């Protein structure tokens, strides 16, 4: 396993191959600086550390981090807009923000140095997926307050690629430019990449025969079934990209060409997995909530940020030769988990049943309502071909049976006509929860 699978090009080979002892030394030194920085400059952290009775001097080993308090999304909201920043606002050269569907948006800020680090980590990440200097990168992540567009943009430029700053939407034009410019790389959310594939097929364009070679998909959960679908329909090798605005944006972790988990860049981030109920750190390999501490961020350092994302870590050696641990595919967020008659369910589990199911297209939505005192799940799927109602009802029965046997959830399945379900332009909306409205 120590022999690299192929002559893997690395953007920062020395640090990407650094041994465990070297990585841990670097982490401890950077963690100390981070704790000191937030304690001195961010009133929220000073209060939170004081309340727990810890000071930065209490960090002697990496394991001591467990004594420090967690940070959660509401801390950012409560300190809206600039209260969590560790530098005076004029030292920031960029702001990004979440859409803030509930309450105030979450604002994040970057110093010039933070933007530089981000570009380097994105360049590293893109290189790990097989993107090479000189490739044309078609960037269909949204530009604007979302970190996806600009994050990929700066990283692809840093790797010396040619970037098409397309953003999301205008799908027919995307396809024309992918083919006209000979793009080798498509960067998009997996749901939007599927939308592009579908539209191309409708236009009679065979993207699988185009120059496209690599897909860098992320920003939402997706499954192995969806990966096969995207590999086949776009003619790419699809890799998973993970990140979140609070920590940086895209480029926190990336799947290399071995595609067996996402390398988390440990020289810049410290990864923990904790039990979501007890908040106790879990040993390597256990499933739980991912918690991330930034090690080099200056504008907005984050200490033990609870991502709500459920995953597992592994430090098994990887065929690519990179030594940084891997985060296994994020199956979903704690907040997105549904409990249907006592069974825990992530939308991605339904996706793994639906995608590739004969006669069913890879588009779906879950609708949750309350019937009496029970939650009721209805899965809306779509037929590949227009067919009469009886045929679709028959198909729905088969899907329902499959969901019951694979996931153990009883649900209603509705098979819609082709094109009836909404198509994603960015992050797909997988769940319509109508319970609060009393439906
Ligand atoms: O989605 C950053 C990003 C942009 C990542 C482009 C990858 C590509 P946020 O909008 O802050 O940032 O959303 C972060 O999205 O906590 C996860 O719940 C989810 N997420 C991101 N990447 C993945 C992934 C960007 N590869 C939130 N798999 C995170 C599953 C993901 N979920």
Short mmCIF file of C-alpha atoms and ligand atoms in Angstrom, two decimals:
data_model
loop_
_atom_site.label_atom_id
_atom_site.label_comp_id
_atom_site.label_asym_id
_atom_site.label_seq_id
_atom_site.Cartn_x
_atom_site.Cartn_y
_atom_site.Cartn_z
CA UNK A 1 0.00 0.00 0.00
CA UNK A 2 2.97 2.34 0.35
CA UNK A 3 3.75 2.20 -3.35
CA UNK A 4 1.95 5.06 -5.09
CA UNK A 5 -0.77 3.75 -7.41
CA UNK A 6 0.47 6.00 -10.20
CA UNK A 7 2.91 8.85 -10.59
CA UNK A 8 0.59 11.10 -8.63
CA UNK A 9 1.16 14.78 -9.27
CA UNK A 10 1.09 16.73 -6.02
CA UNK A 11 0.88 20.49 -5.72
CA UNK A 12 2.71 20.51 -2.37
CA UNK A 13 4.46 17.09 -2.26
CA UNK A 14 6.59 17.73 0.85
CA UNK A 15 3.67 18.46 3.13
CA UNK A 16 1.22 16.09 1.41
CA UNK A 17 3.62 13.22 2.19
CA UNK A 18 4.73 14.43 5.62
CA UNK A 19 4.88 11.57 8.15
CA UNK A 20 2.50 11.40 11.13
CA UNK A 21 5.05 12.65 13.66
CA UNK A 22 5.85 15.64 11.45
CA UNK A 23 2.18 16.43 10.95
CA UNK A 24 1.46 16.23 14.67
CA UNK A 25 4.38 18.50 15.53
CA UNK A 26 3.10 21.05 13.03
CA UNK A 27 -0.45 20.73 14.35
CA UNK A 28 0.53 21.26 17.96
CA UNK A 29 2.57 24.35 17.19
CA UNK A 30 -0.18 25.84 15.01
CA UNK A 31 -2.92 24.91 17.44
CA UNK A 32 -1.14 26.78 20.25
CA UNK A 33 -0.91 29.89 18.10
CA UNK A 34 -4.59 29.61 17.15
CA UNK A 35 -5.77 29.25 20.76
CA UNK A 36 -3.65 32.20 21.82
CA UNK A 37 -4.94 34.28 18.93
CA UNK A 38 -8.61 33.69 19.65
CA UNK A 39 -8.21 34.08 23.42
CA UNK A 40 -6.50 37.44 22.95
CA UNK A 41 -8.71 38.82 20.16
CA UNK A 42 -12.21 37.34 20.24
CA UNK A 43 -14.39 38.12 23.28
CA UNK A 44 -16.60 35.11 22.54
CA UNK A 45 -13.66 32.70 22.91
CA UNK A 46 -12.30 34.42 25.99
CA UNK A 47 -15.71 34.01 27.66
CA UNK A 48 -16.12 30.42 26.49
CA UNK A 49 -12.60 29.39 27.61
CA UNK A 50 -13.05 31.15 30.97
CA UNK A 51 -16.39 29.41 31.50
CA UNK A 52 -14.67 26.04 31.00
CA UNK A 53 -11.73 27.08 33.18
CA UNK A 54 -9.12 26.66 30.43
CA UNK A 55 -6.49 28.96 28.95
CA UNK A 56 -4.30 28.39 25.87
CA UNK A 57 -1.46 27.41 28.24
CA UNK A 58 -3.44 24.26 29.16
CA UNK A 59 -2.72 22.80 25.74
CA UNK A 60 0.32 20.57 26.24
CA UNK A 61 -0.55 17.80 23.76
CA UNK A 62 -3.03 17.50 20.90
CA UNK A 63 -5.31 15.40 23.14
CA UNK A 64 -5.71 18.42 25.46
CA UNK A 65 -7.87 20.04 22.80
CA UNK A 66 -10.75 17.93 24.18
CA UNK A 67 -10.77 20.24 27.24
CA UNK A 68 -11.67 23.26 25.13
CA UNK A 69 -15.23 24.33 24.30
CA UNK A 70 -17.02 23.65 21.04
CA UNK A 71 -18.13 26.37 18.65
CA UNK A 72 -21.51 26.12 16.94
CA UNK A 73 -23.30 27.92 14.13
CA UNK A 74 -25.40 29.98 16.54
CA UNK A 75 -22.19 31.47 17.98
CA UNK A 76 -21.61 33.02 14.55
CA UNK A 77 -25.21 34.21 14.35
CA UNK A 78 -25.14 35.64 17.88
CA UNK A 79 -22.01 37.60 17.01
CA UNK A 80 -23.39 38.81 13.66
CA UNK A 81 -21.87 40.25 11.59
CA UNK A 82 -18.20 40.65 12.58
CA UNK A 83 -18.01 39.63 16.26
CA UNK A 84 -16.14 36.34 15.70
CA UNK A 85 -13.35 37.90 13.64
CA UNK A 86 -9.89 37.85 15.22
CA UNK A 87 -8.59 40.88 13.30
CA UNK A 88 -9.95 44.40 12.85
CA UNK A 89 -12.41 44.43 9.94
CA UNK A 90 -10.18 46.55 7.64
CA UNK A 91 -7.66 43.69 7.58
CA UNK A 92 -10.18 41.48 5.80
CA UNK A 93 -10.12 41.47 2.02
CA UNK A 94 -13.21 39.27 1.48
CA UNK A 95 -16.52 38.35 3.08
CA UNK A 96 -18.75 35.41 2.25
CA UNK A 97 -22.10 34.56 3.80
CA UNK A 98 -24.60 31.74 3.99
CA UNK A 99 -28.05 32.31 2.58
CA UNK A 100 -29.49 32.28 6.10
CA UNK A 101 -32.72 30.42 5.47
CA UNK A 102 -33.44 30.56 9.19
CA UNK A 103 -32.60 33.79 10.96
CA UNK A 104 -29.53 35.84 10.24
CA UNK A 105 -26.95 34.74 7.68
CA UNK A 106 -23.58 33.43 8.81
CA UNK A 107 -20.78 35.79 7.80
CA UNK A 108 -17.20 34.63 7.27
CA UNK A 109 -14.13 36.77 6.52
CA UNK A 110 -10.65 36.27 5.09
CA UNK A 111 -7.39 38.20 5.33
CA UNK A 112 -5.18 38.40 2.27
CA UNK A 113 -3.11 35.56 3.75
CA UNK A 114 -6.25 33.45 4.32
CA UNK A 115 -7.22 33.85 0.66
CA UNK A 116 -3.71 32.81 -0.34
CA UNK A 117 -3.86 29.69 1.86
CA UNK A 118 -7.31 28.84 0.48
CA UNK A 119 -6.06 29.12 -3.11
CA UNK A 120 -3.14 26.82 -2.29
CA UNK A 121 -5.38 24.23 -0.62
CA UNK A 122 -7.79 24.32 -3.55
CA UNK A 123 -4.88 23.91 -5.99
CA UNK A 124 -3.68 20.93 -3.94
CA UNK A 125 -7.18 19.49 -3.88
CA UNK A 126 -7.76 19.87 -7.62
CA UNK A 127 -4.38 18.30 -8.37
CA UNK A 128 -5.32 15.33 -6.15
CA UNK A 129 -8.39 14.63 -8.32
CA UNK A 130 -6.26 14.50 -11.46
CA UNK A 131 -6.64 18.12 -12.63
CA UNK A 132 -3.41 19.35 -14.26
CA UNK A 133 -1.94 22.77 -15.06
CA UNK A 134 -3.23 23.85 -18.46
CA UNK A 135 -6.60 22.08 -18.13
CA UNK A 136 -9.73 24.05 -18.93
CA UNK A 137 -11.83 24.09 -15.73
CA UNK A 138 -15.52 24.79 -16.33
CA UNK A 139 -16.67 26.19 -13.00
CA UNK A 140 -20.42 25.84 -12.56
CA UNK A 141 -20.41 26.46 -8.78
CA UNK A 142 -22.32 29.61 -7.90
CA UNK A 143 -20.26 32.81 -7.76
CA UNK A 144 -21.18 35.33 -5.11
CA UNK A 145 -21.67 34.99 -1.39
CA UNK A 146 -21.45 31.17 -1.69
CA UNK A 147 -17.83 30.02 -1.28
CA UNK A 148 -18.03 27.45 -4.10
CA UNK A 149 -17.54 29.70 -7.14
CA UNK A 150 -14.67 31.90 -5.98
CA UNK A 151 -13.05 29.08 -4.00
CA UNK A 152 -12.70 26.91 -7.11
CA UNK A 153 -11.82 29.92 -9.22
CA UNK A 154 -8.79 30.98 -7.19
CA UNK A 155 -7.62 27.39 -6.74
CA UNK A 156 -7.81 26.54 -10.44
CA UNK A 157 -5.90 29.72 -11.31
CA UNK A 158 -3.29 28.88 -8.67
CA UNK A 159 -2.84 25.47 -10.31
CA UNK A 160 -2.39 27.35 -13.59
CA UNK A 161 -5.54 26.06 -15.22
CA UNK A 162 -7.71 28.06 -17.61
CA UNK A 163 -10.93 28.83 -15.73
CA UNK A 164 -14.35 29.44 -17.26
CA UNK A 165 -16.17 31.39 -14.50
CA UNK A 166 -19.62 30.17 -15.55
CA UNK A 167 -21.48 30.04 -12.20
CA UNK A 168 -24.77 28.10 -11.97
CA UNK A 169 -27.78 28.28 -14.28
CA UNK A 170 -28.17 28.90 -18.01
CA UNK A 171 -27.64 25.20 -18.60
CA UNK A 172 -27.80 25.16 -22.42
CA UNK A 173 -25.05 27.76 -22.55
CA UNK A 174 -22.97 25.73 -20.09
CA UNK A 175 -23.05 22.80 -22.48
CA UNK A 176 -22.09 24.93 -25.50
CA UNK A 177 -19.10 26.37 -23.62
CA UNK A 178 -17.98 23.00 -22.22
CA UNK A 179 -17.77 21.66 -25.77
CA UNK A 180 -16.55 24.84 -27.54
CA UNK A 181 -13.75 25.48 -25.01
CA UNK A 182 -12.81 21.79 -24.77
CA UNK A 183 -13.17 21.73 -20.96
CA UNK A 184 -11.37 18.80 -19.34
CA UNK A 185 -12.77 19.51 -15.88
CA UNK A 186 -16.31 20.12 -14.67
CA UNK A 187 -16.72 21.64 -11.21
CA UNK A 188 -20.33 21.65 -9.95
CA UNK A 189 -22.62 20.26 -7.30
CA UNK A 190 -23.43 16.63 -8.19
CA UNK A 191 -27.11 17.47 -8.61
CA UNK A 192 -26.34 20.30 -11.00
CA UNK A 193 -23.82 18.14 -12.89
CA UNK A 194 -26.67 15.67 -13.41
CA UNK A 195 -28.87 18.47 -14.68
CA UNK A 196 -26.12 19.40 -17.18
CA UNK A 197 -25.80 15.76 -18.30
CA UNK A 198 -29.53 15.48 -18.82
CA UNK A 199 -29.83 18.73 -20.74
CA UNK A 200 -26.89 17.75 -22.98
CA UNK A 201 -28.62 14.48 -23.84
CA UNK A 202 -31.81 16.39 -24.70
CA UNK A 203 -29.77 18.68 -26.94
CA UNK A 204 -28.18 15.67 -28.67
CA UNK A 205 -24.71 16.50 -27.29
CA UNK A 206 -22.64 13.54 -26.11
CA UNK A 207 -20.61 14.93 -23.21
CA UNK A 208 -19.16 11.48 -22.58
CA UNK A 209 -17.38 11.88 -25.93
CA UNK A 210 -16.20 15.43 -25.11
CA UNK A 211 -12.81 16.39 -23.65
CA UNK A 212 -14.23 16.18 -20.08
CA UNK A 213 -12.01 13.95 -17.94
CA UNK A 214 -12.46 14.96 -14.28
CA UNK A 215 -15.57 15.94 -12.30
CA UNK A 216 -15.05 17.72 -8.97
CA UNK A 217 -18.39 17.47 -7.24
CA UNK A 218 -19.41 18.44 -3.72
CA UNK A 219 -21.22 20.91 -1.45
CA UNK A 220 -24.02 18.37 -0.84
CA UNK A 221 -24.29 14.68 0.02
CA UNK A 222 -24.22 12.24 -2.89
CA UNK A 223 -23.86 8.51 -3.27
CA UNK A 224 -21.77 5.89 -5.06
CA UNK A 225 -24.80 5.24 -7.27
CA UNK A 226 -24.84 8.90 -8.29
CA UNK A 227 -21.10 8.75 -8.91
CA UNK A 228 -21.50 5.86 -11.40
CA UNK A 229 -24.29 7.77 -13.11
CA UNK A 230 -22.15 10.93 -13.45
CA UNK A 231 -19.01 9.02 -14.50
CA UNK A 232 -20.96 7.33 -17.27
CA UNK A 233 -23.08 10.19 -18.52
CA UNK A 234 -20.34 12.84 -18.47
CA UNK A 235 -17.36 10.63 -19.28
CA UNK A 236 -15.47 11.81 -16.19
CA UNK A 237 -13.78 10.38 -13.14
CA UNK A 238 -15.92 12.05 -10.48
CA UNK A 239 -14.26 12.98 -7.18
CA UNK A 240 -15.87 14.25 -4.01
CA UNK A 241 -14.93 17.67 -2.57
CA UNK A 242 -15.88 18.60 0.99
CA UNK A 243 -15.80 21.93 2.75
CA UNK A 244 -17.82 24.49 4.62
CA UNK A 245 -17.79 28.26 4.77
CA UNK A 246 -17.25 28.49 8.53
CA UNK A 247 -13.97 26.59 8.18
CA UNK A 248 -12.87 28.04 4.80
CA UNK A 249 -15.12 26.90 1.95
CA UNK A 250 -14.34 24.10 -0.54
CA UNK A 251 -10.90 22.52 -0.23
CA UNK A 252 -11.06 21.29 3.37
CA UNK A 253 -10.99 17.66 2.19
CA UNK A 254 -10.70 16.02 -1.21
CA UNK A 255 -10.96 12.58 -2.72
CA UNK A 256 -7.81 11.61 -4.62
CA UNK A 257 -7.93 9.44 -7.73
CA UNK A 258 -8.01 6.31 -5.51
CA UNK A 259 -11.56 7.45 -4.54
CA UNK A 260 -11.69 5.78 -1.16
CA UNK A 261 -12.30 8.68 1.21
CA UNK A 262 -11.42 12.36 1.27
CA UNK A 263 -7.98 13.52 2.44
CA UNK A 264 -8.48 16.23 5.05
CA UNK A 265 -5.60 18.73 4.93
CA UNK A 266 -4.16 18.18 8.37
CA UNK A 267 -1.49 20.85 8.18
CA UNK A 268 -4.30 23.45 8.18
CA UNK A 269 -7.15 21.71 10.00
CA UNK A 270 -7.49 19.41 12.98
CA UNK A 271 -10.23 16.82 12.59
CA UNK A 272 -12.10 15.10 15.41
CA UNK A 273 -15.18 12.89 15.42
CA UNK A 274 -17.40 13.17 18.50
CA UNK A 275 -20.48 11.40 19.74
CA UNK A 276 -23.29 13.80 18.75
CA UNK A 277 -25.12 13.16 22.03
CA UNK A 278 -22.38 13.01 24.67
CA UNK A 279 -19.91 15.16 22.66
CA UNK A 280 -17.09 12.85 23.77
CA UNK A 281 -14.30 12.40 21.21
CA UNK A 282 -14.52 9.00 19.49
CA UNK A 283 -11.59 6.78 18.45
CA UNK A 284 -10.39 6.68 14.84
CA UNK A 285 -12.86 4.78 12.68
CA UNK A 286 -16.01 5.45 14.72
CA UNK A 287 -18.98 7.15 13.13
CA UNK A 288 -20.04 10.47 14.62
CA UNK A 289 -20.14 14.21 14.13
CA UNK A 290 -17.16 15.83 12.44
CA UNK A 291 -15.56 18.63 14.47
CA UNK A 292 -12.92 20.84 12.86
CA UNK A 293 -10.40 23.30 14.31
CA UNK A 294 -8.60 25.66 11.95
CA UNK A 295 -4.83 25.82 12.44
CA UNK A 296 -3.76 28.69 10.20
CA UNK A 297 -6.82 30.90 9.66
CA UNK A 298 -6.15 34.47 10.80
CA UNK A 299 -9.36 36.38 10.01
CA UNK A 300 -11.82 33.84 11.38
CA UNK A 301 -10.16 31.05 13.36
CA UNK A 302 -12.55 28.32 14.50
CA UNK A 303 -11.99 26.18 17.57
CA UNK A 304 -13.74 22.80 17.65
CA UNK A 305 -16.44 23.79 15.21
CA UNK A 306 -19.33 21.32 15.24
CA UNK A 307 -20.09 20.74 11.56
CA UNK A 308 -23.22 18.60 12.14
CA UNK A 309 -21.90 16.37 9.36
CA UNK A 310 -21.91 12.66 10.09
CA UNK A 311 -18.89 10.64 8.99
CA UNK A 312 -15.93 8.46 9.97
CA UNK A 313 -12.18 9.08 9.80
CA UNK A 314 -9.48 6.65 8.74
CA UNK A 315 -5.70 6.90 8.95
CA UNK A 316 -5.07 3.77 6.87
CA UNK A 317 -2.38 4.42 4.23
CA UNK A 318 -3.72 5.56 0.87
CA UNK A 319 -2.50 4.26 -2.48
CA UNK A 320 -1.83 7.82 -3.69
CA UNK A 321 0.99 8.32 -1.18
CA UNK A 322 -0.64 11.19 0.70
CA UNK A 323 -0.36 10.80 4.46
CA UNK A 324 -3.26 13.04 5.51
CA UNK A 325 -6.16 11.15 7.09
CA UNK A 326 -9.32 10.50 5.14
CA UNK A 327 -12.89 11.51 5.91
CA UNK A 328 -15.28 8.91 4.61
CA UNK A 329 -18.07 10.19 2.38
CA UNK A 330 -20.37 12.48 4.37
CA UNK A 331 -23.73 10.74 4.31
CA UNK A 332 -25.70 13.70 5.59
CA UNK A 333 -26.10 16.32 8.27
CA UNK A 334 -27.53 15.68 11.66
CA UNK A 335 -30.12 18.39 10.95
CA UNK A 336 -31.23 16.63 7.75
CA UNK A 337 -31.77 13.28 9.39
CA UNK A 338 -35.41 12.27 9.38
CA UNK A 339 -36.93 9.97 11.95
CA UNK A 340 -39.72 8.09 10.29
CA UNK A 341 -41.62 5.87 12.71
CA UNK A 342 -38.51 5.48 14.80
CA UNK A 343 -36.14 4.73 11.92
CA UNK A 344 -33.34 7.23 11.30
CA UNK A 345 -33.08 8.15 7.67
CA UNK A 346 -30.78 10.33 5.59
CA UNK A 347 -32.05 11.41 2.15
CA UNK A 348 -28.85 9.94 0.65
CA UNK A 349 -29.99 6.45 1.69
CA UNK A 350 -33.06 6.86 -0.51
CA UNK A 351 -30.80 8.12 -3.28
CA UNK A 352 -28.73 4.96 -3.16
CA UNK A 353 -31.87 2.89 -3.76
CA UNK A 354 -33.35 5.10 -6.48
CA UNK A 355 -30.33 5.91 -8.63
CA UNK A 356 -29.77 3.13 -11.11
CA UNK A 357 -33.17 1.52 -10.37
CA UNK A 358 -34.51 0.22 -13.71
CA UNK A 359 -37.04 2.65 -15.20
CA UNK A 360 -36.37 5.34 -12.55
CA UNK A 361 -34.52 8.60 -13.31
CA UNK A 362 -32.01 9.91 -10.76
CA UNK A 363 -34.18 12.81 -9.57
CA UNK A 364 -36.07 12.65 -6.30
CA UNK A 365 -37.58 14.55 -3.40
CA UNK A 366 -38.70 13.45 0.02
CA UNK A 367 -41.88 14.97 1.39
CA UNK A 368 -42.57 14.62 5.11
CA UNK A 369 -46.01 15.29 6.54
CA UNK A 370 -47.73 14.46 9.79
CA UNK A 371 -50.68 12.09 9.73
CA UNK A 372 -52.23 12.03 13.18
CA UNK A 373 -49.32 11.54 15.56
CA UNK A 374 -47.12 9.79 12.99
CA UNK A 375 -44.66 11.19 10.51
CA UNK A 376 -45.44 10.18 6.97
CA UNK A 377 -42.77 9.97 4.27
CA UNK A 378 -43.57 10.16 0.64
CA UNK A 379 -40.80 9.69 -1.91
CA UNK A 380 -41.32 11.43 -5.21
CA UNK A 381 -39.34 9.78 -7.97
CA UNK A 382 -39.43 10.21 -11.72
CA UNK A 383 -39.86 7.71 -14.57
CA UNK A 384 -37.14 7.57 -17.23
CA UNK A 385 -39.76 7.37 -19.97
CA UNK A 386 -43.27 8.75 -20.32
CA UNK A 387 -45.65 5.93 -19.43
CA UNK A 388 -49.29 5.49 -18.42
CA UNK A 389 -50.45 5.72 -14.83
CA UNK A 390 -50.77 1.96 -14.31
CA UNK A 391 -47.17 1.39 -15.35
CA UNK A 392 -45.99 4.11 -12.99
CA UNK A 393 -48.03 2.72 -10.10
CA UNK A 394 -46.48 -0.68 -10.72
CA UNK A 395 -43.00 0.90 -10.74
CA UNK A 396 -43.83 2.79 -7.52
CA UNK A 397 -44.74 -0.51 -5.81
CA UNK A 398 -41.39 -2.01 -6.77
CA UNK A 399 -39.48 1.03 -5.48
CA UNK A 400 -41.48 1.06 -2.24
CA UNK A 401 -40.73 -2.60 -1.66
CA UNK A 402 -37.03 -1.99 -2.31
CA UNK A 403 -36.85 0.97 0.10
CA UNK A 404 -38.55 -1.11 2.76
CA UNK A 405 -36.16 -4.01 2.35
CA UNK A 406 -32.96 -1.95 1.95
CA UNK A 407 -33.57 0.81 4.52
CA UNK A 408 -36.39 -0.56 6.66
CA UNK A 409 -38.65 2.45 6.18
CA UNK A 410 -42.27 2.24 5.13
CA UNK A 411 -43.12 5.05 2.78
CA UNK A 412 -45.38 6.06 -0.03
CA UNK A 413 -43.74 6.29 -3.48
CA UNK A 414 -45.04 8.43 -6.30
CA UNK A 415 -43.50 8.05 -9.74
CA UNK A 416 -43.85 11.28 -11.69
CA UNK A 417 -43.58 11.82 -15.43
CA UNK A 418 -40.15 12.70 -16.89
CA UNK A 419 -39.24 16.33 -16.15
CA UNK A 420 -41.91 16.82 -13.45
CA UNK A 421 -39.57 17.11 -10.48
CA UNK A 422 -37.56 20.30 -9.97
CA UNK A 423 -34.00 20.32 -11.33
CA UNK A 424 -31.12 21.63 -9.25
CA UNK A 425 -29.13 24.74 -10.15
CA UNK A 426 -26.82 24.40 -7.15
CA UNK A 427 -27.47 22.56 -3.90
CA UNK A 428 -30.47 20.31 -4.45
CA UNK A 429 -33.46 20.56 -2.10
CA UNK A 430 -33.99 16.91 -1.18
CA UNK A 431 -36.55 17.27 1.61
CA UNK A 432 -39.82 19.18 1.74
CA UNK A 433 -40.83 19.09 5.37
CA UNK A 434 -44.47 20.11 5.63
CA UNK A 435 -44.90 19.10 9.27
CA UNK A 436 -44.72 22.57 10.79
CA UNK A 437 -47.51 23.72 8.53
CA UNK A 438 -49.75 21.04 10.01
CA UNK A 439 -50.30 19.26 6.65
O1 LIG B 1 -20.78 23.87 0.43
C1 LIG B 1 -18.48 24.57 0.40
C2 LIG B 1 -18.23 23.76 -0.82
C3 LIG B 1 -18.37 24.31 -2.06
C4 LIG B 1 -17.84 22.41 -0.70
C5 LIG B 1 -18.12 23.56 -3.20
C6 LIG B 1 -17.57 21.66 -1.83
C7 LIG B 1 -17.72 22.22 -3.07
P1 LIG B 1 -21.44 25.62 2.76
O2 LIG B 1 -22.39 26.26 1.82
O3 LIG B 1 -21.06 26.37 3.99
O4 LIG B 1 -20.07 25.33 2.05
O5 LIG B 1 -22.05 24.24 3.16
C8 LIG B 1 -21.32 23.36 3.98
O6 LIG B 1 -22.41 21.45 2.94
O7 LIG B 1 -21.37 21.25 6.33
C9 LIG B 1 -22.03 19.77 4.51
O8 LIG B 1 -23.24 19.59 5.23
C10 LIG B 1 -22.35 20.04 3.06
N1 LIG B 1 -21.29 19.51 2.20
C11 LIG B 1 -20.27 20.18 1.65
N2 LIG B 1 -19.52 19.33 0.89
C12 LIG B 1 -20.07 18.10 1.01
C13 LIG B 1 -19.78 16.81 0.50
C14 LIG B 1 -19.89 24.54 0.92
N3 LIG B 1 -18.76 16.59 -0.34
C15 LIG B 1 -22.12 22.08 4.19
N4 LIG B 1 -20.58 15.78 0.87
C16 LIG B 1 -21.33 21.04 4.95
C17 LIG B 1 -21.61 15.96 1.70
C18 LIG B 1 -21.20 18.21 1.86
N5 LIG B 1 -21.96 17.15 2.19
#
